[in-house]
CSV table of N, CA and C in Angstrom, one decimal:
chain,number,residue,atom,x,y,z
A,25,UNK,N,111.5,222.8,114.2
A,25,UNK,CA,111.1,221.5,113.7
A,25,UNK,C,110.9,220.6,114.9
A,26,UNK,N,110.0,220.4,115.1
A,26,UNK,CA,109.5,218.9,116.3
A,26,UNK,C,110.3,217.7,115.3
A,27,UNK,N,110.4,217.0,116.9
A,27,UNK,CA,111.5,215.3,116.6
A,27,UNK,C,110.1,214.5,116.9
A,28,UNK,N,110.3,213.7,116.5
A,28,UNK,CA,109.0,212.1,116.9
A,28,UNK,C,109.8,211.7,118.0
A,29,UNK,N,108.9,211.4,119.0
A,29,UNK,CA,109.5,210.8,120.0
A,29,UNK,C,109.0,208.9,120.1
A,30,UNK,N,109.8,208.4,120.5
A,30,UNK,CA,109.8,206.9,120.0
A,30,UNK,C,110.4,206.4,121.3
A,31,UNK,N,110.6,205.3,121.5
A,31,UNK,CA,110.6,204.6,123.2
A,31,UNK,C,112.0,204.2,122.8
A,32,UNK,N,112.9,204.2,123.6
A,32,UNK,CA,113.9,203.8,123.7
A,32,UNK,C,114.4,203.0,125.0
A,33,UNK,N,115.5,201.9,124.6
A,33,UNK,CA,116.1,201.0,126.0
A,33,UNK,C,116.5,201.8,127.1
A,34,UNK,N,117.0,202.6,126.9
A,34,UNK,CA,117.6,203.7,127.7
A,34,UNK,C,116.3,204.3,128.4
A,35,UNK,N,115.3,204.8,127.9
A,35,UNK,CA,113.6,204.8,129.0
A,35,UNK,C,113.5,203.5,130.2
A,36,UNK,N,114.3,202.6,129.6
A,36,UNK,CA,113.7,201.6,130.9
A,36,UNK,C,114.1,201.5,132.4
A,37,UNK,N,113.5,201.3,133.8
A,37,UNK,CA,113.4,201.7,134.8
A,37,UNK,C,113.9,200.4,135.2
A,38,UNK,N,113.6,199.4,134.3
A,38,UNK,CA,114.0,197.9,135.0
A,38,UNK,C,112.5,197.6,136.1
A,39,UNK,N,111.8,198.4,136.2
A,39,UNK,CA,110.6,198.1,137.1
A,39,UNK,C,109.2,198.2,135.8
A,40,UNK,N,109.0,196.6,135.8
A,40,UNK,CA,108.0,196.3,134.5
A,40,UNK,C,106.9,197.6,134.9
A,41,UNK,N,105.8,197.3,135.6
A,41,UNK,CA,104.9,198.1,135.6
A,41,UNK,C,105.3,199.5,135.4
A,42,UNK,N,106.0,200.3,135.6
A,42,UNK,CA,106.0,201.6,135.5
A,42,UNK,C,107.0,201.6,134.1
A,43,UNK,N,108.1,200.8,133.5
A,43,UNK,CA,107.6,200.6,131.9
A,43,UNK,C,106.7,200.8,130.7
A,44,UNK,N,105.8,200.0,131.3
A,44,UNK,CA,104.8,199.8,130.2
A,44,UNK,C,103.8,201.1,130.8
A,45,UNK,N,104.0,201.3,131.6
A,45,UNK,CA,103.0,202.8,131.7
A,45,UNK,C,103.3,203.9,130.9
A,46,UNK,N,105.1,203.4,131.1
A,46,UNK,CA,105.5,205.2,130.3
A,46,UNK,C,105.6,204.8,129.1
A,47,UNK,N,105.8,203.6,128.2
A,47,UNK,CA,105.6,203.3,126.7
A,47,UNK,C,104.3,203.5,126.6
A,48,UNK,N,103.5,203.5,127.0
A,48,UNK,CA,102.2,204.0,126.7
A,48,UNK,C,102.0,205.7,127.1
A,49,UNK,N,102.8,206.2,127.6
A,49,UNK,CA,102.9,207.7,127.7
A,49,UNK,C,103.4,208.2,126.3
A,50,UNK,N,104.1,207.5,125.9
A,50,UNK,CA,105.4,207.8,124.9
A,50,UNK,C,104.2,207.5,123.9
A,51,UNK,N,103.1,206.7,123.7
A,51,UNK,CA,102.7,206.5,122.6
A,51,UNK,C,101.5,207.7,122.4
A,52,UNK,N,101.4,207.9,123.4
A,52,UNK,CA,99.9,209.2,123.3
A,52,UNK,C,100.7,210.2,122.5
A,53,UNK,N,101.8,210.6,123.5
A,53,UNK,CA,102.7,211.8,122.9
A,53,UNK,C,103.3,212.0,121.6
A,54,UNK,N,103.3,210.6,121.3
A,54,UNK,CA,103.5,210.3,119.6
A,54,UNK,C,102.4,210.6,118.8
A,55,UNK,N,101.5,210.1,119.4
A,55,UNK,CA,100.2,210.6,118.4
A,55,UNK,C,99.6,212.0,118.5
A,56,UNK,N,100.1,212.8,119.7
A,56,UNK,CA,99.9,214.5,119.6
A,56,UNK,C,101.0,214.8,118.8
A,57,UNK,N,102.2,214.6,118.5
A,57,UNK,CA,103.1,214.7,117.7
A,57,UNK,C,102.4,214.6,116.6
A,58,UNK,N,101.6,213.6,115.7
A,58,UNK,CA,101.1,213.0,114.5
A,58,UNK,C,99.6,214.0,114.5
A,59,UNK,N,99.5,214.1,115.5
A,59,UNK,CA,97.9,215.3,115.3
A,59,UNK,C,98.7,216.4,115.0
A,60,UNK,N,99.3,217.2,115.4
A,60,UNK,CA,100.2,218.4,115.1
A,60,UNK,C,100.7,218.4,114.5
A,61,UNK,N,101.4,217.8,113.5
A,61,UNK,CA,102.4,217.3,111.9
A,61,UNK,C,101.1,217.7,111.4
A,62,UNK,N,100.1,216.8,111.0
A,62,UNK,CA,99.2,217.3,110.6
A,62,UNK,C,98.1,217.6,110.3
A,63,UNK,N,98.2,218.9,111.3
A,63,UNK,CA,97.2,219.4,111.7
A,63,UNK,C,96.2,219.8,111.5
A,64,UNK,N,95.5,218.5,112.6
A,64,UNK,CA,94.3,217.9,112.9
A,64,UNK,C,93.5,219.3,113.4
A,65,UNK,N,92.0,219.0,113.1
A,65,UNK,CA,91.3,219.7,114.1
A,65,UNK,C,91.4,219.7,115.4
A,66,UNK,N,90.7,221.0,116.1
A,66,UNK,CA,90.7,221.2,117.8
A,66,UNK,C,90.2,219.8,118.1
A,67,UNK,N,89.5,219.4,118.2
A,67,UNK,CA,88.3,218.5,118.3
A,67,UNK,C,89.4,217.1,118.3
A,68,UNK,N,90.3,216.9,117.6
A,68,UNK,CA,91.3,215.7,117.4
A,68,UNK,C,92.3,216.0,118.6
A,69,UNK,N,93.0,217.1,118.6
A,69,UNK,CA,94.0,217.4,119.1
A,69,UNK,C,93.2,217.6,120.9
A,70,UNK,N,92.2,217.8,121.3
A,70,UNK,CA,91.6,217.6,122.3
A,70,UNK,C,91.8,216.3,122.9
A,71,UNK,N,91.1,215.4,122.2
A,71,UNK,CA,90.8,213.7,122.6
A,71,UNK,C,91.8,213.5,123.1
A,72,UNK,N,92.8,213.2,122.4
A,72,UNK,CA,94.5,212.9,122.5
A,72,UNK,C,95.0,213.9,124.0
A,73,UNK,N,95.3,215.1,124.2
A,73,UNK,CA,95.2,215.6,125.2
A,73,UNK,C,94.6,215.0,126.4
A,74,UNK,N,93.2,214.7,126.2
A,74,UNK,CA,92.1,214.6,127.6
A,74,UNK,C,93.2,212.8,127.9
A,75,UNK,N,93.3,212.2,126.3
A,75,UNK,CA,93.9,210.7,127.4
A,75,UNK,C,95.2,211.0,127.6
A,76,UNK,N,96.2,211.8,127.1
A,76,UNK,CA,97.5,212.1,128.3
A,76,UNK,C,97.1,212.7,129.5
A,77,UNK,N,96.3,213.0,129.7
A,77,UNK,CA,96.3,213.8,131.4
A,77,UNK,C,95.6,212.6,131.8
A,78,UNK,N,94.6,212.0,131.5
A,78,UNK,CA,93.6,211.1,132.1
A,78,UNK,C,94.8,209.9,132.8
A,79,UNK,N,95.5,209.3,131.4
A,79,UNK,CA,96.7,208.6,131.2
A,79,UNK,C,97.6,208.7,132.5
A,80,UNK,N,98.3,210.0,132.6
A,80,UNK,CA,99.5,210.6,133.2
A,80,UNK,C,99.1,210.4,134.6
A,81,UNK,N,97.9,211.0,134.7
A,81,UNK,CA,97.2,211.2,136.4
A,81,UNK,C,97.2,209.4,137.0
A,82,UNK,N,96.4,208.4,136.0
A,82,UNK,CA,96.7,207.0,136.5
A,82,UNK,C,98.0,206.6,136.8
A,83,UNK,N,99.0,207.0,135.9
A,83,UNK,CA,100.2,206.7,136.2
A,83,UNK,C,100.8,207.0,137.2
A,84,UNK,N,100.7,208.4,137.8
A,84,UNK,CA,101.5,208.9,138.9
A,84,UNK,C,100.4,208.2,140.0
A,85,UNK,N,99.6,208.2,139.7
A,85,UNK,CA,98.8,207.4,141.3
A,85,UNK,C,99.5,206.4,141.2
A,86,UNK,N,99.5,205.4,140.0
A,86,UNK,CA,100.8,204.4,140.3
A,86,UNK,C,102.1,204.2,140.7
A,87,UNK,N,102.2,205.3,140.0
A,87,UNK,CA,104.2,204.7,140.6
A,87,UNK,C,104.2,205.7,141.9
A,88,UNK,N,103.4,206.5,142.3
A,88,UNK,CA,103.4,206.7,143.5
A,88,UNK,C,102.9,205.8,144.4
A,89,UNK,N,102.1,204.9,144.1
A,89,UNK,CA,101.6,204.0,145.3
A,89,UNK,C,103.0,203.2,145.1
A,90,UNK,N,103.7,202.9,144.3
A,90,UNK,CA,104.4,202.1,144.1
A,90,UNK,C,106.2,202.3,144.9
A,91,UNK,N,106.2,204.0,145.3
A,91,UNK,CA,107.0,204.5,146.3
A,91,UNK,C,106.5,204.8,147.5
A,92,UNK,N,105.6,204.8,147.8
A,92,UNK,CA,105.1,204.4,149.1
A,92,UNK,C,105.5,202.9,149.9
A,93,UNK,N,104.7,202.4,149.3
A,93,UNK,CA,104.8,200.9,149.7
A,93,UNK,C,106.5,200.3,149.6
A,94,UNK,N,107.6,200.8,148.7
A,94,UNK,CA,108.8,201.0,148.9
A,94,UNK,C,109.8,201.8,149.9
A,95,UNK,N,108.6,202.6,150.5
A,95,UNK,CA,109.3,203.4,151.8
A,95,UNK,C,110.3,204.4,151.0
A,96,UNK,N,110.0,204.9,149.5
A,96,UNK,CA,111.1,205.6,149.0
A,96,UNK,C,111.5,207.0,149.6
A,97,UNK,N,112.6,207.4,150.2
A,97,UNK,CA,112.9,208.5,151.0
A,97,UNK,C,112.6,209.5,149.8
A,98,UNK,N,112.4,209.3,148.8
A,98,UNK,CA,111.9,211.0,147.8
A,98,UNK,C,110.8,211.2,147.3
A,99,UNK,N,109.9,210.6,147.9
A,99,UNK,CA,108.3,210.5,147.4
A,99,UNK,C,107.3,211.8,147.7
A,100,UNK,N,108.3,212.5,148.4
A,100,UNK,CA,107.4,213.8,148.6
A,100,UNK,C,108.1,214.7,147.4
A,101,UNK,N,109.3,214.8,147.2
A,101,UNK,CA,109.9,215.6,145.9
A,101,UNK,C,109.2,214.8,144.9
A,102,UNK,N,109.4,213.5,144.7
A,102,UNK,CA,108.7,213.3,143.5
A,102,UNK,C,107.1,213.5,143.1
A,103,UNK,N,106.6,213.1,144.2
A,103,UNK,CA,105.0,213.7,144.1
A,103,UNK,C,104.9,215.3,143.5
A,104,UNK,N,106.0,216.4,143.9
A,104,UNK,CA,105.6,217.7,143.6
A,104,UNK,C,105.9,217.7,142.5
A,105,UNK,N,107.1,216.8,141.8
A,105,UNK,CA,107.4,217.3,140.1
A,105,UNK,C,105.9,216.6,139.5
A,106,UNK,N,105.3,215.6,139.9
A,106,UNK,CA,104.2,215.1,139.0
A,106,UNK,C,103.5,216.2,139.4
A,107,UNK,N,103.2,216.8,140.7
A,107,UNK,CA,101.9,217.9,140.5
A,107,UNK,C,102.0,218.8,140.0
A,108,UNK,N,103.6,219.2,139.6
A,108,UNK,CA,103.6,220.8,139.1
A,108,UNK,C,103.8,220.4,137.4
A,109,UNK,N,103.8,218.9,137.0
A,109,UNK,CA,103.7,219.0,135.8
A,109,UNK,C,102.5,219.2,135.0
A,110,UNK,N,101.3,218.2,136.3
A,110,UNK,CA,99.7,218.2,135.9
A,110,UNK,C,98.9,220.1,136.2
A,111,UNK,N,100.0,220.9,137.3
A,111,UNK,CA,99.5,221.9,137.0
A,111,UNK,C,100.1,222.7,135.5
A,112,UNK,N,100.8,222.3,135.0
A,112,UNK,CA,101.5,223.2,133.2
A,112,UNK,C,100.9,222.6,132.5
A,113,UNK,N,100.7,221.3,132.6
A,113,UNK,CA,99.9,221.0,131.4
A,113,UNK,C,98.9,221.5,131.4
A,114,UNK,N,97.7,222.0,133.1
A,114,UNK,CA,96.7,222.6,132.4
A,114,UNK,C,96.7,223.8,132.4
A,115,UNK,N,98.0,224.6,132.0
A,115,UNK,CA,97.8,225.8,131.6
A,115,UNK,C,98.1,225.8,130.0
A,116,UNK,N,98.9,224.4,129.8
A,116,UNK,CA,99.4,224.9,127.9
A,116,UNK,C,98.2,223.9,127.4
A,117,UNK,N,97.4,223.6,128.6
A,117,UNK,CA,96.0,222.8,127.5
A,117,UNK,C,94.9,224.0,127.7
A,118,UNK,N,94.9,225.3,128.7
A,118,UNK,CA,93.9,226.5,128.3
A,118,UNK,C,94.2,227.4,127.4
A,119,UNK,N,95.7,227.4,126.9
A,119,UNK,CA,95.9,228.0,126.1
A,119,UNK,C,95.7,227.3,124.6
A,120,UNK,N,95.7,226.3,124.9
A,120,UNK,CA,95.4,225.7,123.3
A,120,UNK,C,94.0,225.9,123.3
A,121,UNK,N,93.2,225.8,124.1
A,121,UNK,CA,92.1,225.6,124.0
A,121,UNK,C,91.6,226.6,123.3
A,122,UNK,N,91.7,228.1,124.2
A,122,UNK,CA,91.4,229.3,123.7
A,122,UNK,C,92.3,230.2,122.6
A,123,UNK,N,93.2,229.3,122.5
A,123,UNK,CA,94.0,230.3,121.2
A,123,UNK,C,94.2,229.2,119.8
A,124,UNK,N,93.9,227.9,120.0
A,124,UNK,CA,93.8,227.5,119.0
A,124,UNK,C,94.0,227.5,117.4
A,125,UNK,N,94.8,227.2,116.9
A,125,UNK,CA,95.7,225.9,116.7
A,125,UNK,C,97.2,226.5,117.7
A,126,UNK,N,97.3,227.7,118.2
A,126,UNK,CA,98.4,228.3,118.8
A,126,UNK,C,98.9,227.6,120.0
A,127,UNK,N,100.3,227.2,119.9
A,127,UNK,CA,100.6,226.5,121.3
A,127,UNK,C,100.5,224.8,121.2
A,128,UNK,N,100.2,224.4,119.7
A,128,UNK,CA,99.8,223.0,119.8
A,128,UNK,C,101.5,222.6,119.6
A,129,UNK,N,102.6,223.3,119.0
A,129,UNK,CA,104.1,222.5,119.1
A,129,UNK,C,104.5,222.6,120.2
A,130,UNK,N,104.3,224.3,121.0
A,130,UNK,CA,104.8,224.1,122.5
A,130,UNK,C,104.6,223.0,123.2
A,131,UNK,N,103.2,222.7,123.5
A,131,UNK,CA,102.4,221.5,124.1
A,131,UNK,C,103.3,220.2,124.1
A,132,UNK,N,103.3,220.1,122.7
A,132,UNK,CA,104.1,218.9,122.3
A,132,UNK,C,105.5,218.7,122.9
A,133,UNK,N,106.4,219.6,122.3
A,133,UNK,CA,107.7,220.1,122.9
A,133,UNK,C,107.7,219.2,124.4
A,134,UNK,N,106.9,220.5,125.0
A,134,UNK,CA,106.5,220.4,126.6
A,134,UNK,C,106.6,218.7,126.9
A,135,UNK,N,105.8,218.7,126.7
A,135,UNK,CA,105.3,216.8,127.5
A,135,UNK,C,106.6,216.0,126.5
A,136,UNK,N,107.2,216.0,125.3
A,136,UNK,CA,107.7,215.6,124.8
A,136,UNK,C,109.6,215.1,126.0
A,137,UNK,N,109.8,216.4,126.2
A,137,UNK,CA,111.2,217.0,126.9
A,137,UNK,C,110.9,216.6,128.9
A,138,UNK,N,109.8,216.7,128.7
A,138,UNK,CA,109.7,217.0,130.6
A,138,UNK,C,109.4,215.2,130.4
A,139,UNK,N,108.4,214.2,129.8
A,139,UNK,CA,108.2,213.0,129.9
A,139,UNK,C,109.9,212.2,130.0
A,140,UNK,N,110.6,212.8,128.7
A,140,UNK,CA,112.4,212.3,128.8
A,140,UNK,C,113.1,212.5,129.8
A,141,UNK,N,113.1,214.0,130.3
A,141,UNK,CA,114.0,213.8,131.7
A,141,UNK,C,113.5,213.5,132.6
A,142,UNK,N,112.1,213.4,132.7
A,142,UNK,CA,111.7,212.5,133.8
A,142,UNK,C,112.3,211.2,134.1
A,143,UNK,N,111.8,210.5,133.2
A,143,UNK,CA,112.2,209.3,133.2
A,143,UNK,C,113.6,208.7,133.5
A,144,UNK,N,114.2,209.6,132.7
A,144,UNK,CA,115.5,209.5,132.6
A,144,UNK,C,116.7,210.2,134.4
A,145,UNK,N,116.1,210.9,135.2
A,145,UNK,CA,116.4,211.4,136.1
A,145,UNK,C,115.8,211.1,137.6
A,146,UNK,N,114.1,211.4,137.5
A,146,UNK,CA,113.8,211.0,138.8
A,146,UNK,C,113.3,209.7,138.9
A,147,UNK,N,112.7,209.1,137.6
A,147,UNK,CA,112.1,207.7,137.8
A,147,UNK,C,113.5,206.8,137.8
A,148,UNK,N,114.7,206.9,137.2
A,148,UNK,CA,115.9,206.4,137.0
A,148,UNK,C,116.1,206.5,138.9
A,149,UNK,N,116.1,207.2,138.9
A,149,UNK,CA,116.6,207.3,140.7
A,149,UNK,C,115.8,206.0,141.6
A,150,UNK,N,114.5,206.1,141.3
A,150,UNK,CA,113.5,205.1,142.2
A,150,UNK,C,114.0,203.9,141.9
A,151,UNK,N,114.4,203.9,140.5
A,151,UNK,CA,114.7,202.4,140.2
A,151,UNK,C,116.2,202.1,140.4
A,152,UNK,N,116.7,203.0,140.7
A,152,UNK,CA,118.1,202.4,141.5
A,152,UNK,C,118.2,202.3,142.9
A,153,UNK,N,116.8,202.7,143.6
A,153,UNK,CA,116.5,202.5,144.9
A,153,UNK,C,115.6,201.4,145.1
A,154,UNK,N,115.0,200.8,144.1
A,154,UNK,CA,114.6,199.6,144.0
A,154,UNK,C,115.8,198.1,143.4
A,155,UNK,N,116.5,198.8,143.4
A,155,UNK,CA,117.5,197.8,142.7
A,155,UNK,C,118.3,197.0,143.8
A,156,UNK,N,118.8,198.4,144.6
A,156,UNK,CA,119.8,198.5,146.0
A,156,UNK,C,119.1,197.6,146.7
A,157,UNK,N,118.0,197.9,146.9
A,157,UNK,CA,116.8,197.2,148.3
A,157,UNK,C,116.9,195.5,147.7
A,158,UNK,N,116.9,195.3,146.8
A,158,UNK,CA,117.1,193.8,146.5
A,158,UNK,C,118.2,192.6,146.9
């Protein structure tokens, strides 16, 4: 059974900008959640897909420019978890593609669980190194 994922206080970094990036992460993933409950055509469940990655990719250019310019000592570990997440998603987006409707709860699951402890682990980290520096 898939859970709805919904934004919670506990998501917050205390750093506005990269907030409101990831409430708007949290909202795509809601709506592939709501394509997959019920399920939508390829054609729907694509769109939605193309703006989480389109989405995700602006975001990490963000909050990575945004640990640069912070001088954050883990910007090279964090840059690899954002790349090796943009490389799974495009393997569980060729498998949806070509096995279709197959893989559309994994998908979900996927970005659902990896967006939560993100947030909640490495972006939590930046913003307690943004906190300290103040």
């Amino acid at each position: 059974m898939m859970a709805v994922i919904k934004w919670r206080d506990s998501y917050n970094t205390g750093i506005e900008a990269v907030d409101l990036e990831h409430r708007k992460l949290v909202e795509l993933i809601e709506a592939m959640y709501i394509n997959v409950r019920d399920k939508k055509p390829k054609e729907a469940v694509e769109k939605v897909m193309k703006e989480i990655v389109d989405y995700t990719q602006n975001h990490f250019t963000n909050e990575e420019s945004l640990m640069q310019n912070a001088q954050y000592p883990e910007l090279d570990a964090h840059k690899t978890e954002h790349q090796n997440l943009i490389d799974e998603v495009a393997v569980f987006q060729d498998r949806l593609l070509n096995n279709f409707p197959d893989g559309r709860e994994d998908l979900y699951h996927f970005l659902r669980e990896w967006l939560i402890n993100h947030i909640l682990d490495s972006d939590k980290k930046f913003a307690d190194y943004m906190a300290d520096k103040q």
